Amino acid sequence: MKPVSYAQLARSIHELAASSDQKKSQRELVHHVFPKLAVYNSVDPSLAPSLLMLGQQCEDRTVLRYVYHYLARLLSDNGAQGLTSGGGIPTPNWDALADIDAVGGVTRADVVPLIVDWLSAEALNTDEDCK
């Protein structure tokens, strides 16, 4: 088995989140990509848009558990710095969250509160299908 770089795993997550064949991409994520990503100490914030997309479009519980886990790791890795009202550096990956209307591009400071709100809403969801 040849080692897989973090960049390759990140690229796979972005591609599989955008894939039209959700069943196949979810299998690939659960059996190959997410477990290999677990060996890395931190999660890059550029994965947040794809993780949020997966969380919104996937119904597979295993995929959702990984998504919640990696979003929570992203928040813990960044600590409170992402929650400040200060800027951050705009990147094209944050711009994938197009419903945010920020002048000069979307930054980590714009996205971290969205992740917190989304995870909080999911935690409060009483729908039995989601548990």
C-alpha angles and dihedrals in degrees: 000000000000120000118257120219123230089243091056091050092048091050090050092052092051092047096044093047088056095042120121092214098072097173093055094042092049091052090049092049095048098043103034118009107040096044091051091048089056092073092066117090098226142022120237114236090229087075092063098088092051092044091050090048090051090048091054099044105034126084097180108113094214092054090047092051090053091046092051091046095051094044090051090049090050090054094046092047091054095042116189095329092090092052096060119103089237120109124252124193117301112234133183090243092061088050087067085079090074097169088077111088104205125158111236097016137303117291137193088260088061095047106041094067088050090054091049091049093046094049090046092051091048091049090053094046108118095189106127092215090065095056 
